[in-house]
PDB file of C-alpha atoms in Angstrom:
ATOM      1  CA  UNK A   1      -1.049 -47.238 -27.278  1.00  0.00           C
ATOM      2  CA  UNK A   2      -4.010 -45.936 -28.698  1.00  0.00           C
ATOM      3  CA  UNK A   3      -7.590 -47.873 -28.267  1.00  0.00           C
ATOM      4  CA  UNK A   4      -7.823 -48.677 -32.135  1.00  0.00           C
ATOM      5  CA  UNK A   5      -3.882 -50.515 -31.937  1.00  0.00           C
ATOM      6  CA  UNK A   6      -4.955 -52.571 -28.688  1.00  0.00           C
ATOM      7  CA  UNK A   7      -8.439 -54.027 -30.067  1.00  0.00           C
ATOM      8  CA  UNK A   8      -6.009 -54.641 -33.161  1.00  0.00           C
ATOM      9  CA  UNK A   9      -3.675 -56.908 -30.974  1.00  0.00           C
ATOM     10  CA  UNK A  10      -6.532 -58.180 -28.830  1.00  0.00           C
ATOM     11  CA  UNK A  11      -8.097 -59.571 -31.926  1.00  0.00           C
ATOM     12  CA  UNK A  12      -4.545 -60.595 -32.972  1.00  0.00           C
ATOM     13  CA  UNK A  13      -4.001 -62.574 -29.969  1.00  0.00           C
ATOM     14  CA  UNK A  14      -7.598 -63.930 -30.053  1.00  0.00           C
ATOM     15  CA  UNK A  15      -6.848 -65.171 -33.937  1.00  0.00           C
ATOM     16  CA  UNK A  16      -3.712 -67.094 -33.037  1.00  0.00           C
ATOM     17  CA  UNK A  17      -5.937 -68.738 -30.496  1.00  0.00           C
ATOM     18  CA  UNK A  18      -8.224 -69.609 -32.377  1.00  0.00           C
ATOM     19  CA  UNK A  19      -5.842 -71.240 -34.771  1.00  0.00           C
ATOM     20  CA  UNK A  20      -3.946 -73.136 -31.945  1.00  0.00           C
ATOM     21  CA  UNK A  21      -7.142 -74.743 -30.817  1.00  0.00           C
ATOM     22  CA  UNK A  22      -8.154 -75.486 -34.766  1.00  0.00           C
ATOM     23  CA  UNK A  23      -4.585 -77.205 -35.132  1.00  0.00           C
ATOM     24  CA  UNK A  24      -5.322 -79.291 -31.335  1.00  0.00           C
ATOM     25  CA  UNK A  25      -8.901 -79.957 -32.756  1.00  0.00           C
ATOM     26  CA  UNK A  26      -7.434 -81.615 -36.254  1.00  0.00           C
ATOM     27  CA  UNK A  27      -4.738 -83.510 -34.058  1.00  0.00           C
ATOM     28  CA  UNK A  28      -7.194 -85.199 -31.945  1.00  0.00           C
ATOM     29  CA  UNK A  29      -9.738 -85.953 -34.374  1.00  0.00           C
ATOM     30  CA  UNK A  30      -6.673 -87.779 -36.505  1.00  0.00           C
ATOM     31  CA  UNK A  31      -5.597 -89.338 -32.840  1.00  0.00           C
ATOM     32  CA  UNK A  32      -9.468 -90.865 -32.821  1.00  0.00           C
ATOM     33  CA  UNK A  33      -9.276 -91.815 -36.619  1.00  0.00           C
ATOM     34  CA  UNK A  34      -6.641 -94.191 -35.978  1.00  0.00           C
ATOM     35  CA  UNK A  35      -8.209 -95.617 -32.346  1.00  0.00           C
ATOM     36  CA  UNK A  36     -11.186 -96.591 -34.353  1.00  0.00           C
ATOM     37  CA  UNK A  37      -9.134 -97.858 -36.813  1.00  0.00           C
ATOM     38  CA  UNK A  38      -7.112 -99.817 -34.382  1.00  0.00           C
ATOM     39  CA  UNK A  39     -10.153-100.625 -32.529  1.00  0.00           C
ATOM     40  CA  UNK A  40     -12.121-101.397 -36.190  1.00  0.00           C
ATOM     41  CA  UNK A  41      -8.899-103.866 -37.103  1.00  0.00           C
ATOM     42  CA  UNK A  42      -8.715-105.513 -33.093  1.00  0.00           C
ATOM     43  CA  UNK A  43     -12.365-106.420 -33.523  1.00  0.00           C
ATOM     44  CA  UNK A  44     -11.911-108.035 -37.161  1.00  0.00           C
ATOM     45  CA  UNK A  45      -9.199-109.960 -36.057  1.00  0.00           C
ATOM     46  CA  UNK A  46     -11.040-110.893 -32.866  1.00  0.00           C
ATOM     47  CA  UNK A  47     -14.369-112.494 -35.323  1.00  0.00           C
ATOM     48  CA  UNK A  48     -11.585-114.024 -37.595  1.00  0.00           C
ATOM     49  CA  UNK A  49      -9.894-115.597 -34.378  1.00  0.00           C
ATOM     50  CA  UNK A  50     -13.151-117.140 -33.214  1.00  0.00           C
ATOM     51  CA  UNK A  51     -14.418-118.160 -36.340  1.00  0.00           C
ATOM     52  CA  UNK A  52     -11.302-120.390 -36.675  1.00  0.00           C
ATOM     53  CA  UNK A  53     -11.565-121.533 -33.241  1.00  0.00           C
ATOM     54  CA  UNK A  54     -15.262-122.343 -34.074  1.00  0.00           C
ATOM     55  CA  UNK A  55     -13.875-123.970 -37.727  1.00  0.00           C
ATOM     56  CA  UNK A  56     -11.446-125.552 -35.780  1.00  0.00           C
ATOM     57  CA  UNK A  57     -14.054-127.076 -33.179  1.00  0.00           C
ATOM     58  CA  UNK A  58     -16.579-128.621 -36.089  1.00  0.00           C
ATOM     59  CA  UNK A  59     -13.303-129.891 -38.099  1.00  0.00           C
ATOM     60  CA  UNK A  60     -12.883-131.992 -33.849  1.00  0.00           C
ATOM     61  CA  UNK A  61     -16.604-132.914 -33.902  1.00  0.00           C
ATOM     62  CA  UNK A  62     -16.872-134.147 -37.574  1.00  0.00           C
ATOM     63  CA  UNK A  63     -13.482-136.118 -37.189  1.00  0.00           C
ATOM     64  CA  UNK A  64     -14.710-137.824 -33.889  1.00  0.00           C
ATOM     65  CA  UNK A  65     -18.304-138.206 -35.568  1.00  0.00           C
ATOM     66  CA  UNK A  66     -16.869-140.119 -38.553  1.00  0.00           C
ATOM     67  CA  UNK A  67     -14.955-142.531 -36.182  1.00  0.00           C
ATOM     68  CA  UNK A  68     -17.230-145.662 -34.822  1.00  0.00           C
ATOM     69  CA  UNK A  69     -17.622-145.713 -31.577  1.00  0.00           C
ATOM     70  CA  UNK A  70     -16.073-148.177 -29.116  1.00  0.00           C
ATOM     71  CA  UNK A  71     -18.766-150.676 -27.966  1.00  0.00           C
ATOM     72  CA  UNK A  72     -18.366-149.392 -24.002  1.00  0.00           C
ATOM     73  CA  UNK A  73     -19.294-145.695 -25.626  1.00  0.00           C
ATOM     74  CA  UNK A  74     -22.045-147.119 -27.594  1.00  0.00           C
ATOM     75  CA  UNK A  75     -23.577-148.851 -24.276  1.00  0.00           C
ATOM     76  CA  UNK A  76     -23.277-145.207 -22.205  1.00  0.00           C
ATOM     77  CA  UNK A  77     -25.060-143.696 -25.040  1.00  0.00           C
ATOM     78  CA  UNK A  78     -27.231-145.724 -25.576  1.00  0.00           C
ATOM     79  CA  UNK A  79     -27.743-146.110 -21.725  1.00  0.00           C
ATOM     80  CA  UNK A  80     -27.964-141.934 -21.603  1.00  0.00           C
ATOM     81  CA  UNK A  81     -30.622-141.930 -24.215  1.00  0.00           C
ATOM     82  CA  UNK A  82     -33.140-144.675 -22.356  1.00  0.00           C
ATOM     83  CA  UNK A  83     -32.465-142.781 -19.062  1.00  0.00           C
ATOM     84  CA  UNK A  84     -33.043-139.569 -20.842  1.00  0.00           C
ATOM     85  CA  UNK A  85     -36.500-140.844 -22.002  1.00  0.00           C
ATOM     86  CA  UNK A  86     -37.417-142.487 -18.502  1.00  0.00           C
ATOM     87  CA  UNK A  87     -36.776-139.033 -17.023  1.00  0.00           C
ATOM     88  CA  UNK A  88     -39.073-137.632 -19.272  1.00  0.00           C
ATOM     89  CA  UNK A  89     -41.687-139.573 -19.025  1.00  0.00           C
ATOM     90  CA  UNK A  90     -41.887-139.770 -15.147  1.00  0.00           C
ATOM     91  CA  UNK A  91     -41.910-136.147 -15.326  1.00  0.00           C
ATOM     92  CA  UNK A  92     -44.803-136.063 -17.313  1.00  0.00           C
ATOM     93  CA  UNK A  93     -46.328-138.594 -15.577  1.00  0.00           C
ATOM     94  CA  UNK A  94     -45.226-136.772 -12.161  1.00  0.00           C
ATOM     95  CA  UNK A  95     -46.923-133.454 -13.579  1.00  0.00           C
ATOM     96  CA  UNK A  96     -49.932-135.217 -14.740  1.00  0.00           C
ATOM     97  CA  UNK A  97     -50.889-136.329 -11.609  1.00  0.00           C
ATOM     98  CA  UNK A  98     -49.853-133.105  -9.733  1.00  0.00           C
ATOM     99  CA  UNK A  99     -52.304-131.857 -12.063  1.00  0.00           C
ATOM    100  CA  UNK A 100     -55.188-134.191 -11.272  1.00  0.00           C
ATOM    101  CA  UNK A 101     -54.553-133.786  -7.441  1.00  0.00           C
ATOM    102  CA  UNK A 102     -54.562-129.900  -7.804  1.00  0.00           C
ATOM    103  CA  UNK A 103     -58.236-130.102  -9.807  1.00  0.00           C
ATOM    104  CA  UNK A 104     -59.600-132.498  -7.173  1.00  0.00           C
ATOM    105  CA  UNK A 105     -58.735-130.000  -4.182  1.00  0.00           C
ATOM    106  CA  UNK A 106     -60.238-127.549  -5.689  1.00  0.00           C
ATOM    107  CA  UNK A 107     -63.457-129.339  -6.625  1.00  0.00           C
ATOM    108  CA  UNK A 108     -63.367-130.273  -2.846  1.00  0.00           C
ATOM    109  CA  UNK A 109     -63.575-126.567  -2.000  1.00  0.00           C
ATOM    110  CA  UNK A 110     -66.055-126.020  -4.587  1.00  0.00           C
ATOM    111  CA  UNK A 111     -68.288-128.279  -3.147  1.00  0.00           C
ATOM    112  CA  UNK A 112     -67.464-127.398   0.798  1.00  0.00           C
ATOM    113  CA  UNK A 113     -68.550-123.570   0.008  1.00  0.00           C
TER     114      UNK A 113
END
């Protein structure tokens, strides 16, 4: 075969290559088209799920809200609350004090240097 006929085939061969990877290239990027889509559709359907689960939860805690509670319910609450605020306020009290004790050491090694 001459030298002109084989760089002829050569480029040939080259040029079906060339398309085979083209037509591989155009499957895959369909093949990721429809994984995001899938992926795009998953997630939607994921914020709509929770969304009604979160519906679905304030629908519970504005039912039970509009109900009076029983009197044994109102005491624990009631009962939470004042312990809540007694909490607070030996905490504060606690941390004041702290405070105080901290500023009087070191006035005490203030005055001892």
């Amino acid at each position: 075969m001459d030298p002109l006929a084989e760089v002829l085939v050569a480029q040939q061969d080259f040029i079906g290559q060339l398309k085979e990877q083209e037509e591989e290239i155009v499957k895959n990027k369909k093949k990721v088209k429809t994984t995001s889509n899938q992926v795009a559709i998953e997630n939607q359907q994921s914020i709509q799920n929770a969304s009604e689960i979160i519906d679905a939860q304030k629908n519970n805690q504005n039912s039970r809200n509009s109900l009076p509670l029983p009197e044994s319910e109102m005491m624990l609450a009631l009962q939470l609350e004042t312990n809540t605020q007694l909490n607070e306020k030996v905490l504060s009290q606690t941390t004041t004090t702290m405070l105080n004790e901290i500023r009087k050491v070191k006035e005490v090694e203030v005055n001892n240097k």
